[in-house]
């Protein structure tokens, strides 16, 4: 695995200006039974505005492809979307391809775009808390043709390929980050804009989840 990282943020946690780019790639060894490659790219940017407001942007793409006689990226290397780290307002890891039981299968392509207007905070809380309005976009897709996906009837085929803007899920909402002694707590309430509604027969619907909570790093 190889990678490259370029970081000009003024601080790692709760930055308010600067940017970061990171690229990584991995490929299986030539003598491996299953052969594939995986690549990841992420761009983070903070843009100061006025009176303590600023924009933050996180844009990323993850992609994998099989090599040689391997027909698909193995399921354990698939990408999953939805939730605090992808498109808030959709259930975590449940966007994109689903198996015959409606469970997330994952895909070989993931798009992430989290865009936030961050509100000013009193000086005493500026390094430990953050409140923002967000607009998220993204999704998980399968770009190959060797795996077939079907609806609840196990007969109707479903195409999970990337088809441009209509296939990108979107949501808006409010987010709060709080740096506590036990770690960084993240809360959000998201409202999906274009969730797909399933009909119980030929299509699986997107699973929505308004309030979400996680513990982890801020971008």
mmCIF file of C-alpha atoms in Angstrom:
data_model
loop_
_atom_site.group_PDB
_atom_site.id
_atom_site.type_symbol
_atom_site.label_atom_id
_atom_site.label_comp_id
_atom_site.label_asym_id
_atom_site.label_seq_id
_atom_site.Cartn_x
_atom_site.Cartn_y
_atom_site.Cartn_z
ATOM 1 C CA UNK A 1 0.000 0.000 0.000
ATOM 2 C CA UNK A 2 1.250 3.490 -0.841
ATOM 3 C CA UNK A 3 -0.062 6.916 0.097
ATOM 4 C CA UNK A 4 0.546 10.664 -0.040
ATOM 5 C CA UNK A 5 -0.732 13.330 2.338
ATOM 6 C CA UNK A 6 -0.502 17.137 2.114
ATOM 7 C CA UNK A 7 -1.805 19.163 5.070
ATOM 8 C CA UNK A 8 -1.913 22.959 5.534
ATOM 9 C CA UNK A 9 -4.618 23.131 8.216
ATOM 10 C CA UNK A 10 -3.937 25.409 11.173
ATOM 11 C CA UNK A 11 -4.645 22.489 13.535
ATOM 12 C CA UNK A 12 -5.654 18.863 13.291
ATOM 13 C CA UNK A 13 -8.815 19.098 15.390
ATOM 14 C CA UNK A 14 -11.377 21.856 14.849
ATOM 15 C CA UNK A 15 -9.398 23.582 12.111
ATOM 16 C CA UNK A 16 -10.902 26.743 10.653
ATOM 17 C CA UNK A 17 -8.618 27.431 7.695
ATOM 18 C CA UNK A 18 -6.268 25.517 5.434
ATOM 19 C CA UNK A 19 -6.740 22.277 3.550
ATOM 20 C CA UNK A 20 -5.687 18.662 3.364
ATOM 21 C CA UNK A 21 -5.373 16.185 0.498
ATOM 22 C CA UNK A 22 -4.660 12.485 0.857
ATOM 23 C CA UNK A 23 -4.295 9.708 -1.696
ATOM 24 C CA UNK A 24 -3.726 6.027 -1.040
ATOM 25 C CA UNK A 25 -3.679 2.902 -3.187
ATOM 26 C CA UNK A 26 -3.285 -0.807 -2.583
ATOM 27 C CA UNK A 27 -2.882 -3.765 -4.917
ATOM 28 C CA UNK A 28 -2.749 -7.482 -4.227
ATOM 29 C CA UNK A 29 0.447 -9.444 -4.804
ATOM 30 C CA UNK A 30 0.873 -11.132 -8.225
ATOM 31 C CA UNK A 31 0.635 -14.643 -6.740
ATOM 32 C CA UNK A 32 -2.592 -13.905 -4.803
ATOM 33 C CA UNK A 33 -5.629 -16.081 -5.503
ATOM 34 C CA UNK A 34 -7.909 -13.030 -5.546
ATOM 35 C CA UNK A 35 -6.457 -10.039 -7.398
ATOM 36 C CA UNK A 36 -7.698 -6.453 -7.228
ATOM 37 C CA UNK A 37 -6.680 -2.865 -6.557
ATOM 38 C CA UNK A 38 -8.209 -0.189 -4.324
ATOM 39 C CA UNK A 39 -7.670 3.590 -4.414
ATOM 40 C CA UNK A 40 -8.874 6.372 -2.095
ATOM 41 C CA UNK A 41 -8.788 10.151 -2.451
ATOM 42 C CA UNK A 42 -9.958 12.776 0.046
ATOM 43 C CA UNK A 43 -9.878 16.575 -0.058
ATOM 44 C CA UNK A 44 -10.701 18.766 2.944
ATOM 45 C CA UNK A 45 -10.911 22.568 2.781
ATOM 46 C CA UNK A 46 -11.798 25.303 5.283
ATOM 47 C CA UNK A 47 -12.803 28.732 3.985
ATOM 48 C CA UNK A 48 -13.095 31.604 6.512
ATOM 49 C CA UNK A 49 -15.982 34.001 5.932
ATOM 50 C CA UNK A 50 -16.842 36.845 8.300
ATOM 51 C CA UNK A 51 -17.873 37.301 11.922
ATOM 52 C CA UNK A 52 -16.554 33.854 12.838
ATOM 53 C CA UNK A 53 -18.454 31.920 10.167
ATOM 54 C CA UNK A 54 -16.611 29.608 7.785
ATOM 55 C CA UNK A 55 -17.275 26.857 5.269
ATOM 56 C CA UNK A 56 -15.835 23.372 5.542
ATOM 57 C CA UNK A 57 -15.772 20.917 2.667
ATOM 58 C CA UNK A 58 -14.941 17.219 2.592
ATOM 59 C CA UNK A 59 -14.899 15.569 -0.827
ATOM 60 C CA UNK A 60 -13.825 12.007 -1.404
ATOM 61 C CA UNK A 61 -13.958 9.093 -3.778
ATOM 62 C CA UNK A 62 -13.082 5.442 -3.181
ATOM 63 C CA UNK A 63 -12.808 2.949 -6.019
ATOM 64 C CA UNK A 64 -11.747 -0.639 -6.562
ATOM 65 C CA UNK A 65 -11.457 -3.001 -9.520
ATOM 66 C CA UNK A 66 -10.669 -6.707 -9.934
ATOM 67 C CA UNK A 67 -7.591 -7.845 -11.839
ATOM 68 C CA UNK A 68 -6.898 -10.850 -14.038
ATOM 69 C CA UNK A 69 -9.367 -13.709 -13.671
ATOM 70 C CA UNK A 70 -10.937 -12.217 -10.538
ATOM 71 C CA UNK A 71 -14.479 -11.145 -11.401
ATOM 72 C CA UNK A 72 -15.206 -8.689 -8.585
ATOM 73 C CA UNK A 73 -13.637 -6.971 -5.605
ATOM 74 C CA UNK A 74 -14.155 -9.332 -2.613
ATOM 75 C CA UNK A 75 -17.109 -8.385 -0.392
ATOM 76 C CA UNK A 76 -14.874 -7.678 2.615
ATOM 77 C CA UNK A 77 -13.197 -4.863 0.625
ATOM 78 C CA UNK A 78 -16.443 -3.294 -0.567
ATOM 79 C CA UNK A 79 -17.350 0.259 0.439
ATOM 80 C CA UNK A 80 -20.447 1.206 2.412
ATOM 81 C CA UNK A 81 -22.258 4.527 2.695
ATOM 82 C CA UNK A 82 -24.787 6.441 4.712
ATOM 83 C CA UNK A 83 -24.404 7.720 8.258
ATOM 84 C CA UNK A 84 -22.087 10.201 9.993
ATOM 85 C CA UNK A 85 -19.130 9.698 7.645
ATOM 86 C CA UNK A 86 -20.976 9.749 4.321
ATOM 87 C CA UNK A 87 -24.548 11.010 3.846
ATOM 88 C CA UNK A 88 -26.155 11.902 7.154
ATOM 89 C CA UNK A 89 -29.885 11.280 7.456
ATOM 90 C CA UNK A 90 -29.520 7.822 5.883
ATOM 91 C CA UNK A 91 -28.863 4.755 8.045
ATOM 92 C CA UNK A 92 -25.185 4.032 8.514
ATOM 93 C CA UNK A 93 -23.647 1.645 5.962
ATOM 94 C CA UNK A 94 -26.999 0.893 4.304
ATOM 95 C CA UNK A 95 -26.877 2.984 1.128
ATOM 96 C CA UNK A 96 -26.199 1.290 -2.188
ATOM 97 C CA UNK A 97 -26.353 -2.355 -3.290
ATOM 98 C CA UNK A 98 -28.424 -4.783 -1.230
ATOM 99 C CA UNK A 99 -28.496 -8.576 -1.294
ATOM 100 C CA UNK A 100 -31.576 -10.766 -1.768
ATOM 101 C CA UNK A 101 -32.552 -10.214 1.865
ATOM 102 C CA UNK A 102 -32.308 -6.426 1.734
ATOM 103 C CA UNK A 103 -29.045 -6.326 3.667
ATOM 104 C CA UNK A 104 -26.231 -4.009 2.542
ATOM 105 C CA UNK A 105 -23.825 -5.701 0.161
ATOM 106 C CA UNK A 106 -21.524 -2.741 -0.494
ATOM 107 C CA UNK A 107 -20.059 -1.567 -3.768
ATOM 108 C CA UNK A 108 -16.730 -0.968 -5.467
ATOM 109 C CA UNK A 109 -17.283 2.807 -5.746
ATOM 110 C CA UNK A 110 -18.177 5.379 -3.095
ATOM 111 C CA UNK A 111 -18.643 9.132 -3.359
ATOM 112 C CA UNK A 112 -18.634 11.386 -0.294
ATOM 113 C CA UNK A 113 -19.331 15.123 -0.177
ATOM 114 C CA UNK A 114 -19.970 16.792 3.193
ATOM 115 C CA UNK A 115 -20.343 20.561 3.026
ATOM 116 C CA UNK A 116 -20.932 22.648 6.135
ATOM 117 C CA UNK A 117 -21.531 26.233 7.173
ATOM 118 C CA UNK A 118 -19.957 26.416 10.625
ATOM 119 C CA UNK A 119 -21.374 28.936 13.105
ATOM 120 C CA UNK A 120 -19.223 31.115 15.386
ATOM 121 C CA UNK A 121 -18.804 29.979 18.980
ATOM 122 C CA UNK A 122 -17.855 31.906 22.139
ATOM 123 C CA UNK A 123 -14.074 31.977 22.569
ATOM 124 C CA UNK A 124 -14.133 29.639 25.582
ATOM 125 C CA UNK A 125 -15.876 26.912 23.533
ATOM 126 C CA UNK A 126 -14.215 27.461 20.146
ATOM 127 C CA UNK A 127 -11.715 24.620 20.647
ATOM 128 C CA UNK A 128 -14.118 22.132 22.189
ATOM 129 C CA UNK A 129 -17.451 22.553 20.386
ATOM 130 C CA UNK A 130 -18.736 23.206 16.876
ATOM 131 C CA UNK A 131 -22.227 23.713 15.448
ATOM 132 C CA UNK A 132 -22.951 23.658 11.726
ATOM 133 C CA UNK A 133 -25.575 23.428 9.012
ATOM 134 C CA UNK A 134 -24.698 20.703 6.502
ATOM 135 C CA UNK A 135 -25.517 19.643 2.970
ATOM 136 C CA UNK A 136 -24.326 16.116 2.228
ATOM 137 C CA UNK A 137 -24.131 14.253 -1.065
ATOM 138 C CA UNK A 138 -22.882 10.812 -1.941
ATOM 139 C CA UNK A 139 -23.626 7.167 -2.438
ATOM 140 C CA UNK A 140 -22.294 3.673 -3.022
ATOM 141 C CA UNK A 141 -22.312 1.991 -6.434
ATOM 142 C CA UNK A 142 -21.397 -1.218 -8.220
ATOM 143 C CA UNK A 143 -19.809 -0.575 -11.618
ATOM 144 C CA UNK A 144 -19.177 -4.172 -12.736
ATOM 145 C CA UNK A 145 -21.440 -6.576 -14.601
ATOM 146 C CA UNK A 146 -20.641 -9.943 -13.019
ATOM 147 C CA UNK A 147 -22.790 -9.600 -9.882
ATOM 148 C CA UNK A 148 -26.553 -9.396 -10.298
ATOM 149 C CA UNK A 149 -28.822 -7.664 -7.802
ATOM 150 C CA UNK A 150 -32.565 -8.191 -7.477
ATOM 151 C CA UNK A 151 -35.527 -6.650 -5.710
ATOM 152 C CA UNK A 152 -37.557 -8.221 -2.893
ATOM 153 C CA UNK A 153 -39.239 -10.576 -5.374
ATOM 154 C CA UNK A 154 -35.822 -12.058 -6.284
ATOM 155 C CA UNK A 155 -36.758 -11.625 -9.952
ATOM 156 C CA UNK A 156 -36.692 -7.910 -10.811
ATOM 157 C CA UNK A 157 -33.114 -6.795 -11.590
ATOM 158 C CA UNK A 158 -31.741 -3.645 -9.953
ATOM 159 C CA UNK A 159 -28.925 -1.565 -11.416
ATOM 160 C CA UNK A 160 -26.694 0.010 -8.762
ATOM 161 C CA UNK A 161 -24.331 1.631 -11.254
ATOM 162 C CA UNK A 162 -23.404 5.289 -11.054
ATOM 163 C CA UNK A 163 -25.742 7.228 -13.345
ATOM 164 C CA UNK A 164 -24.751 10.791 -12.559
ATOM 165 C CA UNK A 165 -26.605 13.359 -10.482
ATOM 166 C CA UNK A 166 -29.907 11.411 -10.134
ATOM 167 C CA UNK A 167 -28.115 8.535 -8.384
ATOM 168 C CA UNK A 168 -26.416 10.787 -5.804
ATOM 169 C CA UNK A 169 -28.256 10.856 -2.470
ATOM 170 C CA UNK A 170 -28.562 14.234 -0.746
ATOM 171 C CA UNK A 171 -29.506 15.476 2.708
ATOM 172 C CA UNK A 172 -29.486 18.611 4.852
ATOM 173 C CA UNK A 173 -29.429 19.111 8.596
ATOM 174 C CA UNK A 174 -27.682 20.344 11.711
ATOM 175 C CA UNK A 175 -24.559 18.885 13.321
ATOM 176 C CA UNK A 176 -22.850 19.333 16.686
ATOM 177 C CA UNK A 177 -19.337 18.232 17.605
ATOM 178 C CA UNK A 178 -18.159 18.210 21.204
ATOM 179 C CA UNK A 179 -14.678 17.372 22.404
ATOM 180 C CA UNK A 180 -15.243 15.640 25.732
ATOM 181 C CA UNK A 181 -12.689 13.991 28.038
ATOM 182 C CA UNK A 182 -13.716 10.616 26.604
ATOM 183 C CA UNK A 183 -13.289 11.662 22.978
ATOM 184 C CA UNK A 184 -14.959 13.609 20.187
ATOM 185 C CA UNK A 185 -18.724 13.176 20.226
ATOM 186 C CA UNK A 186 -20.629 13.951 17.014
ATOM 187 C CA UNK A 187 -24.384 14.473 16.855
ATOM 188 C CA UNK A 188 -26.448 15.250 13.781
ATOM 189 C CA UNK A 189 -30.024 15.458 12.629
ATOM 190 C CA UNK A 190 -30.379 14.999 8.888
ATOM 191 C CA UNK A 191 -33.312 15.153 6.498
ATOM 192 C CA UNK A 192 -32.917 13.182 3.233
ATOM 193 C CA UNK A 193 -33.845 15.196 0.141
ATOM 194 C CA UNK A 194 -34.155 12.444 -2.451
ATOM 195 C CA UNK A 195 -34.478 9.130 -0.631
ATOM 196 C CA UNK A 196 -35.647 6.296 -2.868
ATOM 197 C CA UNK A 197 -38.891 4.689 -1.728
ATOM 198 C CA UNK A 198 -39.162 0.947 -2.169
ATOM 199 C CA UNK A 199 -42.380 -0.744 -3.259
ATOM 200 C CA UNK A 200 -41.795 -4.026 -1.433
ATOM 201 C CA UNK A 201 -41.674 -5.970 -4.683
ATOM 202 C CA UNK A 202 -39.233 -4.739 -7.329
ATOM 203 C CA UNK A 203 -37.139 -2.200 -5.383
ATOM 204 C CA UNK A 204 -35.560 -1.793 -1.971
ATOM 205 C CA UNK A 205 -36.080 1.596 -0.374
ATOM 206 C CA UNK A 206 -33.440 3.766 1.253
ATOM 207 C CA UNK A 207 -33.402 3.525 5.029
ATOM 208 C CA UNK A 208 -33.617 6.919 6.726
ATOM 209 C CA UNK A 209 -32.406 7.850 10.185
ATOM 210 C CA UNK A 210 -32.795 11.441 11.379
ATOM 211 C CA UNK A 211 -30.773 11.568 14.589
ATOM 212 C CA UNK A 212 -27.302 10.048 14.487
ATOM 213 C CA UNK A 213 -24.467 9.832 16.990
ATOM 214 C CA UNK A 214 -20.874 8.734 16.685
ATOM 215 C CA UNK A 215 -17.562 8.984 18.478
ATOM 216 C CA UNK A 216 -14.527 9.689 16.326
ATOM 217 C CA UNK A 217 -12.367 12.214 14.552
ATOM 218 C CA UNK A 218 -13.623 15.393 12.918
ATOM 219 C CA UNK A 219 -12.582 16.004 9.348
#
